[in-house]
Tab-separated table of C-alpha atoms (C1' of nucleotides) in Angstrom:
chain	number	residue	atom	x	y	z
Z	1	MET	CA	-10.205	25.937	-31.247
Z	2	ARG	CA	-12.879	26.326	-28.580
Z	3	GLU	CA	-14.815	23.746	-30.451
Z	4	TYR	CA	-15.729	22.217	-27.126
Z	5	LYS	CA	-17.791	25.260	-26.250
Z	6	GLU	CA	-19.990	24.629	-29.235
Z	7	VAL	CA	-20.426	21.048	-28.207
Z	8	PHE	CA	-21.417	21.978	-24.697
Z	9	LEU	CA	-23.759	24.699	-25.849
Z	10	LYS	CA	-25.485	22.305	-28.184
Z	11	TYR	CA	-25.863	19.787	-25.405
Z	12	LEU	CA	-27.229	22.346	-22.977
Z	13	CYS	CA	-29.787	23.587	-25.479
Z	14	SER	CA	-30.918	20.092	-26.273
Z	15	GLU	CA	-31.644	19.607	-22.579
Z	16	GLY	CA	-33.330	22.945	-22.073
Z	17	MET	CA	-30.435	24.268	-20.050
Z	18	LYS	CA	-28.564	27.505	-20.315
Z	19	MET	CA	-24.957	28.469	-20.903
Z	20	THR	CA	-23.770	30.617	-18.009
Z	21	ARG	CA	-20.518	32.291	-17.062
Z	22	THR	CA	-20.085	29.717	-14.364
Z	23	ARG	CA	-20.438	26.786	-16.726
Z	24	GLU	CA	-18.153	28.408	-19.226
Z	25	ALA	CA	-15.532	28.930	-16.542
Z	26	ILE	CA	-15.743	25.311	-15.478
Z	27	LEU	CA	-15.444	24.165	-19.059
Z	28	ASP	CA	-12.356	26.307	-19.545
Z	29	ALA	CA	-10.826	24.988	-16.364
Z	30	VAL	CA	-11.367	21.475	-17.611
Z	31	PHE	CA	-9.581	22.186	-20.864
Z	32	VAL	CA	-6.721	24.033	-19.227
Z	33	THR	CA	-5.853	20.842	-17.429
Z	34	HIS	CA	-3.753	18.521	-19.495
Z	35	SER	CA	-4.140	15.381	-17.511
Z	36	HIS	CA	-6.455	13.883	-14.941
Z	37	PHE	CA	-8.365	16.093	-12.609
Z	38	ASP	CA	-10.915	15.851	-9.867
Z	39	VAL	CA	-13.359	18.337	-8.415
Z	40	GLU	CA	-10.816	19.811	-6.063
Z	41	ASP	CA	-8.351	20.387	-8.901
Z	42	LEU	CA	-10.934	22.299	-10.857
Z	43	TYR	CA	-11.930	24.274	-7.807
Z	44	GLN	CA	-8.335	25.381	-7.243
Z	45	GLN	CA	-7.796	26.057	-10.928
Z	46	LEU	CA	-10.849	28.306	-10.936
Z	47	ARG	CA	-9.692	30.195	-7.866
Z	48	ARG	CA	-6.349	30.816	-9.508
Z	49	SER	CA	-8.110	32.433	-12.438
Z	50	LYS	CA	-10.193	34.486	-10.041
Z	51	LYS	CA	-13.410	32.812	-11.005
Z	52	LEU	CA	-15.028	31.821	-7.786
Z	53	VAL	CA	-17.257	28.862	-8.321
Z	54	SER	CA	-18.549	26.675	-5.555
Z	55	ARG	CA	-17.634	23.043	-5.356
Z	56	ALA	CA	-21.336	22.208	-5.414
Z	57	THR	CA	-21.676	23.731	-8.836
Z	58	ILE	CA	-18.669	21.838	-10.109
Z	59	TYR	CA	-20.216	18.646	-8.831
Z	60	ARG	CA	-23.401	19.562	-10.600
Z	61	THR	CA	-21.707	20.419	-13.861
Z	62	LEU	CA	-19.367	17.483	-14.390
Z	63	PRO	CA	-22.140	15.008	-15.115
Z	64	TYR	CA	-23.325	17.277	-17.899
Z	65	LEU	CA	-19.868	17.378	-19.417
Z	66	LEU	CA	-19.793	13.630	-19.188
Z	67	GLU	CA	-23.171	13.378	-20.885
Z	68	ALA	CA	-22.051	15.795	-23.545
Z	69	GLY	CA	-19.115	13.513	-24.279
Z	70	LEU	CA	-16.540	16.161	-23.422
Z	71	ILE	CA	-14.887	14.346	-20.554
Z	72	ARG	CA	-14.699	10.800	-19.364
Z	73	ARG	CA	-13.945	9.099	-16.115
Z	74	SER	CA	-10.316	8.325	-15.701
Z	75	MET	CA	-8.520	5.646	-13.740
Z	76	CYS	CA	-10.105	4.671	-10.502
Z	77	SER	CA	-8.045	6.464	-7.968
Z	78	ASP	CA	-8.426	5.948	-4.294
Z	79	HIS	CA	-11.764	7.190	-3.411
Z	80	LYS	CA	-12.096	10.151	-5.654
Z	81	GLU	CA	-13.758	10.599	-8.961
Z	82	GLU	CA	-11.180	11.497	-11.535
Z	83	TYR	CA	-11.886	12.709	-15.010
Z	84	GLU	CA	-9.983	13.711	-18.087
Z	85	HIS	CA	-11.102	15.729	-21.035
Z	86	ILE	CA	-11.421	14.190	-24.423
Z	87	TYR	CA	-10.615	16.782	-27.049
Z	88	GLY	CA	-7.072	16.451	-28.329
Z	89	HIS	CA	-6.817	13.554	-25.960
Z	90	PRO	CA	-7.605	10.455	-27.933
Z	91	ASN	CA	-8.358	7.208	-26.267
Z	92	HIS	CA	-5.270	5.821	-24.705
Z	93	LEU	CA	-4.015	3.520	-22.061
Z	94	HIS	CA	-2.508	4.194	-18.683
Z	95	LEU	CA	0.538	2.505	-17.300
Z	96	LEU	CA	0.616	2.797	-13.550
Z	97	CYS	CA	3.648	1.941	-11.458
Z	98	VAL	CA	2.190	0.479	-8.298
Z	99	SER	CA	5.399	1.192	-6.484
Z	100	CYS	CA	6.004	4.901	-7.103
Z	101	GLY	CA	2.611	5.890	-8.499
Z	102	LYS	CA	4.010	7.237	-11.751
Z	103	ILE	CA	1.505	7.208	-14.600
Z	104	LEU	CA	2.420	7.020	-18.274
Z	105	GLU	CA	-0.107	7.591	-21.001
Z	106	GLN	CA	0.186	6.062	-24.384
Z	107	ALA	CA	-1.900	5.543	-27.466
Z	108	ASP	CA	-1.517	2.325	-29.367
Z	109	ASN	CA	-2.987	1.438	-32.680
Z	110	GLU	CA	-2.728	-2.299	-32.480
Z	111	LEU	CA	-4.464	-2.231	-29.120
Z	112	GLU	CA	-7.287	-0.252	-30.601
Z	113	GLN	CA	-7.721	-2.742	-33.421
Z	114	VAL	CA	-7.905	-5.613	-30.970
Z	115	LEU	CA	-10.477	-3.835	-28.829
Z	116	LEU	CA	-12.588	-3.083	-31.866
Z	117	ARG	CA	-12.520	-6.698	-32.894
Z	118	ILE	CA	-13.526	-7.835	-29.423
Z	119	ALA	CA	-16.387	-5.393	-29.174
Z	120	SER	CA	-17.825	-6.292	-32.521
Z	121	GLN	CA	-17.480	-10.008	-31.816
Z	122	HIS	CA	-19.977	-9.430	-29.029
Z	123	GLY	CA	-22.215	-7.212	-31.072
Z	124	PHE	CA	-21.104	-4.106	-29.207
Z	125	THR	CA	-20.190	-0.744	-30.566
Z	126	LEU	CA	-16.976	0.634	-29.113
Z	127	ASP	CA	-17.707	4.105	-27.840
Z	128	ASP	CA	-14.970	4.449	-25.313
Z	129	TYR	CA	-12.435	2.371	-23.506
Z	130	VAL	CA	-10.287	2.423	-20.425
Z	131	VAL	CA	-7.138	0.365	-20.318
Z	132	SER	CA	-5.045	0.458	-17.180
Z	133	LEU	CA	-1.924	-1.586	-16.814
Z	134	LYS	CA	-0.380	-2.014	-13.422
Z	135	GLY	CA	3.163	-3.067	-12.851
Z	136	HIS	CA	6.541	-1.900	-11.698
Z	137	CYS	CA	8.534	0.580	-13.693
Z	138	ALA	CA	12.195	0.076	-14.486
Z	139	ASP	CA	13.322	2.654	-11.924
Z	140	CYS	CA	11.506	1.000	-9.084
Z	141	ARG	CA	12.732	-2.425	-10.045
Z	142	ASN	CA	16.293	-1.171	-9.952
Z	143	LYS	CA	15.771	0.581	-6.672
Z	144	SER	CA	14.268	-2.452	-5.035
Z	145	ASN	CA	17.124	-4.620	-6.298
Z	146	LYS	CA	19.598	-2.296	-4.632
Z	147	ASP	CA	17.583	-2.400	-1.435
Z	148	ASN	CA	17.725	-6.138	-1.547
Z	149	ASP	CA	21.482	-6.075	-1.873
Z	150	LYS	CA	21.674	-4.091	1.330
Z	151	GLY	CA	19.520	-6.646	3.100
Z	152	GLU	CA	15.867	-7.069	2.394
Z	153	ARG	CA	13.238	-5.090	4.308
F	1	MET	CA	-9.506	-26.228	-3.853
F	2	ARG	CA	-9.255	-23.856	-0.915
F	3	GLU	CA	-5.833	-22.998	-2.184
F	4	TYR	CA	-6.637	-19.391	-1.497
F	5	LYS	CA	-6.652	-20.048	2.218
F	6	GLU	CA	-3.052	-21.142	2.059
F	7	VAL	CA	-2.151	-18.025	0.183
F	8	PHE	CA	-3.831	-15.790	2.711
F	9	LEU	CA	-2.342	-17.631	5.649
F	10	LYS	CA	1.112	-17.282	4.200
F	11	TYR	CA	0.548	-13.595	3.656
F	12	LEU	CA	-0.747	-13.053	7.166
F	13	CYS	CA	2.196	-14.859	8.713
F	14	SER	CA	4.668	-12.894	6.680
F	15	GLU	CA	3.147	-9.722	8.099
F	16	GLY	CA	2.961	-10.938	11.668
F	17	MET	CA	-0.812	-11.187	11.522
F	18	LYS	CA	-3.112	-13.989	12.530
F	19	MET	CA	-5.705	-16.097	10.786
F	20	THR	CA	-9.013	-15.734	12.602
F	21	ARG	CA	-12.525	-17.070	12.115
F	22	THR	CA	-13.573	-13.648	11.021
F	23	ARG	CA	-10.933	-13.399	8.347
F	24	GLU	CA	-11.649	-16.895	7.180
F	25	ALA	CA	-15.335	-16.073	6.892
F	26	ILE	CA	-14.608	-12.982	4.862
F	27	LEU	CA	-12.291	-14.913	2.594
F	28	ASP	CA	-14.978	-17.528	2.024
F	29	ALA	CA	-17.543	-14.873	1.294
F	30	VAL	CA	-15.220	-13.391	-1.286
F	31	PHE	CA	-14.824	-16.690	-3.057
F	32	VAL	CA	-18.506	-17.533	-2.937
F	33	THR	CA	-19.124	-14.488	-5.059
F	34	HIS	CA	-18.622	-15.132	-8.717
F	35	SER	CA	-18.475	-11.641	-9.955
F	36	HIS	CA	-17.846	-8.168	-8.663
F	37	PHE	CA	-18.598	-7.308	-5.096
F	38	ASP	CA	-18.299	-4.438	-2.710
F	39	VAL	CA	-18.221	-4.222	1.049
F	40	GLU	CA	-21.974	-4.229	1.363
F	41	ASP	CA	-22.272	-7.360	-0.784
F	42	LEU	CA	-19.866	-9.205	1.455
F	43	TYR	CA	-21.617	-7.966	4.544
F	44	GLN	CA	-24.946	-9.322	3.315
F	45	GLN	CA	-23.372	-12.549	2.130
F	46	LEU	CA	-21.897	-13.058	5.580
F	47	ARG	CA	-25.210	-12.386	7.303
F	48	ARG	CA	-26.874	-14.946	5.097
F	49	SER	CA	-24.381	-17.536	6.254
F	50	LYS	CA	-24.998	-16.500	9.839
F	51	LYS	CA	-21.507	-15.180	10.317
F	52	LEU	CA	-21.913	-11.756	11.747
F	53	VAL	CA	-18.968	-9.621	10.844
F	54	SER	CA	-18.937	-5.881	11.105
F	55	ARG	CA	-18.499	-3.724	8.071
F	56	ALA	CA	-15.502	-2.139	9.744
F	57	THR	CA	-13.723	-5.442	9.781
F	58	ILE	CA	-14.518	-6.069	6.161
F	59	TYR	CA	-13.093	-2.679	5.334
F	60	ARG	CA	-10.010	-3.563	7.304
F	61	THR	CA	-9.590	-6.951	5.682
F	62	LEU	CA	-9.994	-6.191	2.010
F	63	PRO	CA	-6.703	-4.311	1.722
F	64	TYR	CA	-4.950	-7.389	3.040
F	65	LEU	CA	-6.588	-9.573	0.429
F	66	LEU	CA	-5.528	-7.063	-2.151
F	67	GLU	CA	-1.965	-7.103	-0.853
F	68	ALA	CA	-2.002	-10.877	-0.812
F	69	GLY	CA	-2.936	-10.835	-4.485
F	70	LEU	CA	-6.214	-12.651	-3.903
F	71	ILE	CA	-8.506	-9.941	-5.152
F	72	ARG	CA	-8.191	-6.887	-7.286
F	73	ARG	CA	-10.103	-3.723	-7.800
F	74	SER	CA	-12.724	-4.023	-10.442
F	75	MET	CA	-14.322	-1.503	-12.765
F	76	CYS	CA	-14.852	1.911	-11.352
F	77	SER	CA	-18.437	1.925	-10.391
F	78	ASP	CA	-20.230	4.979	-9.221
F	79	HIS	CA	-18.769	5.867	-5.989
F	80	LYS	CA	-18.105	2.527	-4.467
F	81	GLU	CA	-15.045	0.416	-4.310
F	82	GLU	CA	-15.649	-2.780	-6.172
F	83	TYR	CA	-13.460	-5.828	-6.142
F	84	GLU	CA	-13.342	-9.214	-7.732
F	85	HIS	CA	-11.423	-12.270	-6.692
F	86	ILE	CA	-8.639	-13.617	-8.780
F	87	TYR	CA	-8.478	-17.367	-8.421
F	88	GLY	CA	-10.138	-19.098	-11.346
F	89	HIS	CA	-10.767	-15.641	-12.600
F	90	PRO	CA	-7.925	-14.766	-14.891
F	91	ASN	CA	-7.341	-11.294	-16.109
F	92	HIS	CA	-10.036	-10.312	-18.490
F	93	LEU	CA	-11.826	-7.425	-19.984
F	94	HIS	CA	-15.224	-5.979	-19.313
F	95	LEU	CA	-17.680	-4.944	-21.948
F	96	LEU	CA	-20.195	-2.526	-20.533
F	97	CYS	CA	-23.356	-1.521	-22.340
F	98	VAL	CA	-23.844	2.101	-21.385
F	99	SER	CA	-27.478	1.851	-22.304
F	100	CYS	CA	-28.742	-1.115	-20.288
F	101	GLY	CA	-25.813	-1.597	-17.920
F	102	LYS	CA	-25.182	-5.180	-18.941
F	103	ILE	CA	-21.600	-6.327	-18.347
F	104	LEU	CA	-19.883	-9.095	-20.283
F	105	GLU	CA	-16.582	-10.531	-19.215
F	106	GLN	CA	-14.174	-12.033	-21.614
F	107	ALA	CA	-10.602	-13.189	-21.712
F	108	ASP	CA	-8.602	-12.624	-24.845
F	109	ASN	CA	-5.220	-13.915	-25.660
F	110	GLU	CA	-4.273	-11.505	-28.363
F	111	LEU	CA	-5.192	-8.620	-26.103
F	112	GLU	CA	-2.925	-9.962	-23.432
F	113	GLN	CA	-0.026	-10.226	-25.872
F	114	VAL	CA	-0.484	-6.641	-26.943
F	115	LEU	CA	-0.609	-5.417	-23.356
F	116	LEU	CA	2.548	-7.320	-22.530
F	117	ARG	CA	4.338	-5.788	-25.461
F	118	ILE	CA	3.235	-2.292	-24.460
F	119	ALA	CA	4.290	-2.710	-20.853
F	120	SER	CA	7.701	-4.017	-21.721
F	121	GLN	CA	8.240	-1.290	-24.311
F	122	HIS	CA	8.064	1.118	-21.394
F	123	GLY	CA	10.192	-0.977	-19.095
F	124	PHE	CA	7.207	-1.989	-17.001
F	125	THR	CA	6.317	-5.365	-15.669
F	126	LEU	CA	2.687	-6.283	-16.242
F	127	ASP	CA	1.264	-7.348	-12.904
F	128	ASP	CA	-2.378	-6.695	-13.550
F	129	TYR	CA	-4.617	-4.940	-15.982
F	130	VAL	CA	-8.071	-3.531	-16.267
F	131	VAL	CA	-9.683	-3.190	-19.651
F	132	SER	CA	-13.156	-1.726	-19.845
F	133	LEU	CA	-14.920	-1.214	-23.110
F	134	LYS	CA	-17.995	0.923	-23.258
F	135	GLY	CA	-20.512	0.824	-26.025
F	136	HIS	CA	-24.003	-0.225	-26.935
F	137	CYS	CA	-24.974	-3.854	-27.128
F	138	ALA	CA	-26.896	-5.298	-30.043
F	139	ASP	CA	-30.155	-5.495	-28.075
F	140	CYS	CA	-30.099	-1.862	-27.126
F	141	ARG	CA	-29.205	-0.761	-30.624
F	142	ASN	CA	-32.188	-2.661	-31.965
F	143	LYS	CA	-34.463	-1.316	-29.311
F	144	SER	CA	-33.419	2.258	-29.914
F	145	ASN	CA	-33.923	1.808	-33.655
F	146	LYS	CA	-37.455	0.695	-33.023
F	147	ASP	CA	-38.010	3.645	-30.727
F	148	ASN	CA	-36.777	5.904	-33.450
F	149	ASP	CA	-39.215	4.402	-35.901
F	150	LYS	CA	-42.032	5.293	-33.549
F	151	GLY	CA	-40.815	8.885	-33.437
F	152	GLU	CA	-37.690	9.884	-31.557
F	153	ARG	CA	-37.842	11.099	-27.956
B	1	DA	C1'	-0.084	-13.740	29.299
B	2	DT	C1'	0.487	-10.892	25.221
B	3	DG	C1'	-0.111	-8.760	21.250
B	4	DG	C1'	-3.099	-8.857	17.334
B	5	DT	C1'	-8.250	-8.389	16.169
B	6	DT	C1'	-12.964	-7.066	16.552
B	7	DG	C1'	-17.266	-4.276	17.077
B	8	DC	C1'	-19.090	-0.124	18.139
B	9	DA	C1'	-19.894	4.387	17.638
B	10	DA	C1'	-17.807	8.578	16.435
B	11	DA	C1'	-15.246	11.044	13.120
B	12	DG	C1'	-13.770	11.945	8.336
B	13	DG	C1'	-13.906	12.963	3.439
B	14	DC	C1'	-16.215	13.362	-0.697
B	15	DT	C1'	-20.667	14.160	-2.820
B	16	DT	C1'	-25.498	15.499	-2.984
B	17	DT	C1'	-29.388	18.386	-1.959
B	18	DG	C1'	-32.994	21.977	-0.126
B	19	DC	C1'	-33.669	26.564	-0.420
B	20	DA	C1'	-33.553	31.457	-1.160
B	21	DA	C1'	-31.122	34.787	-3.896
B	22	DA	C1'	-29.196	35.755	-8.477
B	23	DC	C1'	-29.163	35.039	-13.298
B	24	DA	C1'	-30.323	34.326	-18.454
B	25	DT	C1'	-33.488	35.049	-21.883
R	1	DA	C1'	-41.470	37.804	-15.909
R	2	DT	C1'	-40.215	33.060	-15.725
R	3	DG	C1'	-37.795	29.228	-15.268
R	4	DT	C1'	-32.844	27.999	-14.527
R	5	DT	C1'	-28.698	28.230	-11.918
R	6	DT	C1'	-25.924	29.288	-8.001
R	7	DG	C1'	-23.852	29.314	-3.264
R	8	DC	C1'	-24.411	28.028	1.224
R	9	DA	C1'	-24.912	25.035	4.732
R	10	DA	C1'	-26.925	20.846	6.039
R	11	DA	C1'	-27.486	16.184	5.086
R	12	DG	C1'	-25.935	11.750	3.092
R	13	DC	C1'	-22.926	7.980	2.059
R	14	DC	C1'	-19.120	5.312	2.153
R	15	DT	C1'	-14.920	4.626	4.661
R	16	DT	C1'	-11.668	5.096	8.492
R	17	DT	C1'	-10.370	5.154	13.287
R	18	DG	C1'	-10.037	5.233	18.682
R	19	DC	C1'	-10.903	2.327	22.180
R	20	DA	C1'	-12.199	-1.281	25.261
R	21	DA	C1'	-13.359	-6.046	25.072
R	22	DC	C1'	-12.061	-10.299	22.810
R	23	DC	C1'	-9.361	-13.831	20.566
R	24	DA	C1'	-5.264	-16.704	18.959
R	25	DT	C1'	-1.118	-18.640	20.200
DNA sequence: ATGGTTGCAAAGGCTTTGCAAACAT
DNA sequence: ATGTTTGCAAAGCCTTTGCAACCAT
C-alpha cells in the first residue's frame, strides 16, 4: 500500500530532489490509472481530482519516475510516449489487433523463462522486457470473412 | 534479389498508385540499410547517392512500405519513429543494454513457438512481433564493478 | 491529356526550456 | 535564507499537409 511513495521519495532524496505536493499528485495519478497512459491522460486525471498541474511539470516528472523504476515505457503508439506503471503490474506481453486496435495484456511464465535464457546466453541481465504481438483477433477475422462474402472491398 | 521491388510494385498497383524514380530510390535506400533507420537516416542515405528526395516524400512513402509489409516499426526509440526492413531480416528480438546502449539482435526458435502458442490461445493470428529485452551487458557489469571498487559514485 | 506524385514552405502536435514567482526545508 | 520546483509562454523537433509544378502512363 502506497509503497511506491517510499520508492519515489528514496529516489528523490538520492538525487538531491524534493518531494512536493505536485509530484505526489502526479504519482497518485499514475497509480490510479490501470493501463497505459500518456501525458495528456495524466493531465486530465489530475484536473478531475482538482489538482491543477501543468503539462510541463508532468513532462518533467515522468523521466524521474522512469529512473526510479516506477513506470516503464509501454507499446510504441503513434507518435506519443506511452507509459504504464509497474507496481502490481508484472511484466507482461501485449497482444494488439491491428484491425480494431484492441489490446490484450497477458503474463506468461514460459515466455519469461525463454527470455531469461536468451538474456543470459548473451551475458545480459534481464531487467525489463517488452513483448508486443501484432495480429488479427478472432472477431475481426470473422467480420472480414463476412465482408468478403458480400463482395470484397 | 530485388524481390522487394516486385512486392512494392504489386502493392502500388493494387492501390492505384504508381512506381516512380523517387519511390524506387527510397525503397533502395531502405534496403541498403542493414539495421534500424528513421526518416533522417534515409534522407542522408539518399543524398549520399545523389538522389535528392525531400523528407516530406519519405514521410509519405514509409506508410506505404509498412502497408506493403516490406518494413516494420522497430524499437521505440526516444521520440522518433524507427523502422527496419523485413526481407532477409526475419522476426527477431532486441537485447538492449540500458547502460551503454548497445543493441544485439537475435532470432530464437523457441521464443517464436511460445509467441505462436500465446497468440492462438487468444484467438489471434501472429502477423508480427516485437520483443525487446532490457538489461545490462557483461561489459557494463564488469565496468561498474570496477568503478565500485574504486569507491562508488 | 489526366490523375497521381513531388517539393516547398507553412502548419500541426507533442515535448522541452528560459525565466520569474512560489515552494520546501 | 537558499536552492529546488513550478507555471507560463516561447521555442524546438519531428511530422503532416495545401498547393502549384511535375511526372508516369
